[in-house]
Coordinates of C-alpha atoms in Angstrom, one line a residue:
Chain A
X1 CA 18.2 -3.4 7.0
X2 CA 15.0 -3.8 5.0
X3 CA 12.8 -2.2 7.6
X4 CA 10.7 1.0 7.7
X5 CA 10.2 2.2 11.2
X6 CA 7.5 4.5 12.5
X7 CA 7.1 6.4 15.7
X8 CA 5.0 6.6 17.8
X9 CA 3.0 3.4 17.5
X10 CA 0.0 5.0 19.0
X11 CA -1.0 8.6 19.4
X12 CA -4.0 10.2 21.1
X13 CA -4.4 14.0 20.6
X14 CA -6.9 16.7 21.1
X15 CA -8.1 18.9 18.3
X16 CA -6.0 21.8 19.4
X17 CA -2.7 19.8 19.8
X18 CA 0.3 19.8 17.5
X19 CA 2.1 16.5 17.0
X20 CA 4.4 14.9 14.6
X21 CA 4.6 11.4 13.1
X22 CA 8.1 10.1 12.2
X23 CA 9.2 7.6 9.6
X24 CA 12.7 6.3 8.9
X25 CA 14.3 3.9 6.4
X26 CA 18.0 3.0 5.8
X27 CA 17.6 1.1 2.5
X28 CA 18.7 4.0 0.4
X29 CA 15.3 4.3 -1.1
X30 CA 14.6 7.5 -3.1
X31 CA 10.9 7.7 -2.8
X32 CA 8.9 7.9 0.4
X33 CA 5.1 7.9 0.9
X34 CA 2.4 8.7 3.5
X35 CA -0.8 6.8 3.4
X36 CA -4.0 7.0 5.5
X37 CA -6.0 3.9 6.3
X38 CA -9.4 3.8 7.9
X39 CA -10.8 0.6 9.4
X40 CA -11.8 -2.0 6.8
X41 CA -10.6 0.3 4.0
X42 CA -7.6 0.2 1.7
X43 CA -4.6 2.6 2.2
X44 CA -5.2 6.0 0.6
X45 CA -2.2 7.9 -0.7
X46 CA -1.6 11.3 0.9
X47 CA 1.9 12.5 -0.2
X48 CA 4.8 11.3 -2.3
X49 CA 8.4 12.5 -1.9
X50 CA 10.9 11.8 -4.6
X51 CA 14.6 12.6 -4.0
X52 CA 13.5 14.6 -0.9
X53 CA 11.1 16.8 -2.8
X54 CA 7.4 16.7 -2.6
X55 CA 6.1 15.3 -5.9
X56 CA 2.5 14.4 -5.1
X57 CA 0.0 16.0 -2.7
X58 CA -3.4 14.3 -3.0
X59 CA -5.3 17.4 -2.1
X60 CA -4.7 16.7 1.6
X61 CA -6.0 19.4 4.0
X62 CA -3.3 21.8 5.2
X63 CA -3.7 20.5 8.8
X64 CA -1.4 17.7 7.6
X65 CA 2.1 19.0 6.7
X66 CA 4.7 16.6 5.4
X67 CA 8.5 17.2 5.7
X68 CA 11.4 15.3 4.4
X69 CA 14.5 16.5 6.3
X70 CA 16.8 14.0 4.5
X71 CA 16.8 10.9 2.4
X72 CA 16.1 8.6 5.3
X73 CA 13.5 10.6 7.3
X74 CA 9.9 11.5 6.6
X75 CA 7.8 13.5 9.0
X76 CA 4.1 14.3 9.1
X77 CA 3.2 17.3 11.2
X78 CA -0.3 17.4 12.6
X79 CA -2.2 20.5 13.7
X80 CA -5.9 21.2 14.5
X81 CA -7.0 17.7 13.4
X82 CA -10.6 16.6 13.4
X83 CA -12.0 13.4 14.9
X84 CA -12.5 12.0 11.4
X85 CA -8.8 12.1 10.9
X86 CA -8.5 9.2 13.3
X87 CA -6.9 6.4 11.3
X88 CA -3.8 4.3 10.8
X89 CA -1.1 6.4 9.2
X90 CA 1.3 4.3 7.1
X91 CA 4.7 5.3 5.8
X92 CA 6.3 3.5 2.9
X93 CA 9.4 3.7 0.8
X94 CA 10.6 2.4 -2.6
X95 CA 13.9 2.4 -4.5
X96 CA 11.9 3.2 -7.6
X97 CA 10.8 6.6 -8.6
X98 CA 8.4 7.8 -11.3
X99 CA 9.7 7.0 -14.7
X100 CA 12.3 4.5 -13.5
X101 CA 12.7 0.8 -13.9
X102 CA 9.6 -1.0 -12.7
X103 CA 11.5 -3.7 -10.9
X104 CA 12.3 -1.3 -8.1
X105 CA 8.7 -0.2 -7.5
X106 CA 7.8 -2.5 -4.7
X107 CA 6.9 -0.5 -1.6
X108 CA 8.1 -1.3 1.9
X109 CA 5.6 -0.3 4.5
X110 CA 6.1 0.5 8.1
X111 CA 3.9 -0.8 10.9
X112 CA 1.9 2.5 11.0
X113 CA 0.9 4.9 13.7
X114 CA -2.6 4.5 15.1
X115 CA -3.9 8.0 15.6
X116 CA -6.9 8.9 17.6
X117 CA -8.2 12.5 17.6
X118 CA -10.5 13.4 20.5
Chain B
X1 CA -12.2 8.2 -12.9
X2 CA -9.9 5.2 -12.3
X3 CA -11.5 2.4 -10.4
X4 CA -10.2 -0.8 -9.0
X5 CA -12.5 -3.6 -7.8
X6 CA -11.7 -6.7 -5.9
X7 CA -14.8 -8.8 -6.3
X8 CA -15.0 -10.5 -3.0
X9 CA -14.7 -8.9 0.3
X10 CA -14.2 -12.2 2.0
X11 CA -13.2 -15.7 0.8
X12 CA -13.3 -18.8 2.9
X13 CA -11.5 -22.0 1.8
X14 CA -10.2 -25.2 3.3
X15 CA -6.6 -25.9 3.8
X16 CA -4.9 -27.5 0.8
X17 CA -7.2 -25.9 -1.7
X18 CA -6.3 -23.2 -4.2
X19 CA -7.5 -19.6 -3.4
X20 CA -8.3 -17.4 -6.4
X21 CA -8.7 -13.7 -5.9
X22 CA -9.8 -11.3 -8.6
X23 CA -8.9 -7.7 -9.3
X24 CA -10.6 -5.7 -12.0
X25 CA -9.9 -2.1 -13.1
X26 CA -11.5 0.5 -15.4
X27 CA -10.6 3.7 -17.0
X28 CA -6.9 2.9 -16.7
X29 CA -4.0 1.4 -18.6
X30 CA -1.5 0.5 -16.0
X31 CA 2.2 -0.3 -16.8
X32 CA 2.1 -2.8 -14.0
X33 CA 0.1 -4.2 -11.1
X34 CA 1.1 -5.3 -7.6
X35 CA -0.3 -7.5 -5.0
X36 CA 0.2 -7.0 -1.3
X37 CA -0.7 -8.9 1.9
X38 CA -1.9 -7.1 5.0
X39 CA -2.4 -8.6 8.4
X40 CA -4.6 -6.9 11.0
X41 CA -2.9 -3.8 12.5
X42 CA 0.1 -4.0 10.3
X43 CA 1.4 -2.4 7.1
X44 CA 1.0 -4.1 3.8
X45 CA 3.7 -6.5 2.6
X46 CA 4.7 -6.7 -1.1
X47 CA 4.1 -10.0 -2.8
X48 CA 4.4 -9.8 -6.5
X49 CA 4.6 -7.2 -9.4
X50 CA 3.5 -8.1 -12.9
X51 CA 4.1 -5.9 -15.9
X52 CA 1.6 -5.1 -18.6
X53 CA 3.5 -7.3 -21.1
X54 CA 3.6 -10.3 -18.8
X55 CA 0.8 -12.8 -18.8
X56 CA 1.8 -14.7 -15.7
X57 CA 4.2 -14.6 -12.8
X58 CA 5.0 -17.1 -10.1
X59 CA 6.7 -17.0 -6.7
X60 CA 6.6 -20.2 -4.7
X61 CA 2.9 -21.0 -4.1
X62 CA 1.8 -17.7 -5.5
X63 CA 0.7 -17.1 -9.1
X64 CA -0.5 -13.9 -10.7
X65 CA -2.0 -13.4 -14.1
X66 CA -2.6 -10.1 -15.9
X67 CA -5.0 -9.7 -18.8
X68 CA -4.9 -6.2 -20.1
X69 CA -7.7 -6.9 -22.6
X70 CA -10.1 -8.0 -19.8
X71 CA -8.5 -5.4 -17.5
X72 CA -8.2 -8.1 -14.9
X73 CA -5.6 -9.8 -12.6
X74 CA -6.1 -13.1 -10.9
X75 CA -4.1 -14.0 -7.8
X76 CA -3.8 -17.7 -6.9
X77 CA -2.4 -19.3 -3.7
X78 CA -2.0 -23.0 -4.2
X79 CA -1.9 -25.6 -1.4
X80 CA -3.3 -22.9 1.0
X81 CA -2.5 -22.9 4.7
X82 CA -4.1 -21.3 7.7
X83 CA -1.1 -19.0 7.8
X84 CA -2.2 -17.6 4.5
X85 CA -5.2 -16.0 6.2
X86 CA -4.9 -12.3 5.7
X87 CA -6.3 -9.4 3.5
X88 CA -4.9 -9.3 0.0
X89 CA -4.7 -6.0 -1.8
X90 CA -4.2 -5.3 -5.5
X91 CA -2.6 -2.0 -6.4
X92 CA -2.1 0.0 -9.6
X93 CA 0.3 2.8 -10.1
X94 CA -1.0 6.0 -11.7
X95 CA 0.6 7.0 -15.0
X96 CA 4.2 6.0 -15.1
X97 CA 4.8 6.7 -11.5
X98 CA 4.9 4.9 -8.2
X99 CA 1.9 6.4 -6.5
X100 CA -0.4 3.4 -5.8
X101 CA -4.1 3.1 -5.9
X102 CA -5.3 0.2 -3.8
X103 CA -8.3 -2.0 -4.3
X104 CA -10.5 -2.6 -1.2
X105 CA -8.9 -6.0 -0.6
X106 CA -10.2 -9.5 -0.2
X107 CA -10.0 -11.1 3.3
X108 CA -9.0 -14.7 2.9
X109 CA -9.7 -17.2 5.7
X110 CA -8.1 -20.7 5.4
X111 CA -9.6 -23.3 7.7
X112 CA -7.8 -26.4 8.8

């Protein structure tokens, strides 16, 4: 199984709601990532987990809270979002981790969750 | 700060021709560079990785070059087909890690 799955595919939420995005991979990858992508823009890194520990937080506002319950799952908890947070949220995984062999650094992306904040 | 530029936002070519996409970077010495393809509404798909000590890499109709002196990578698709129409992103990893910085992408349109 070389697939990264994300749920839900679409999410509409109000600014006072609390919701969660979920990501799952069963490739045994040791690194997992959250990216945010606005229309006509490239993906922007938000968080990196390595061996289930948060290794990079790109100064993301605290209304976004990542969680890695186990090596296959990655969640992104959302609370009190703003309309400008509307975007495609992409999850990715890689076998490679920082400092490891470069050959394993390709990232496998999920299809994304299209988030709309009203 | 580190900067990645993909010179063309859009590139239109005819079927059968070779598409050449450019990626330039500044204030950075990457250990490797990657190219991804992204179709509308979908996540990027990995295509090729080239290391700093490699000049060229090929995969089927794809070829990537990496010139660390010019701080530039070229991505070629030979014998292009309409199915190659997509946005192509170059990406660099910061430091020795795996956290990627993406260029803005070039949207390739191949007409039959």
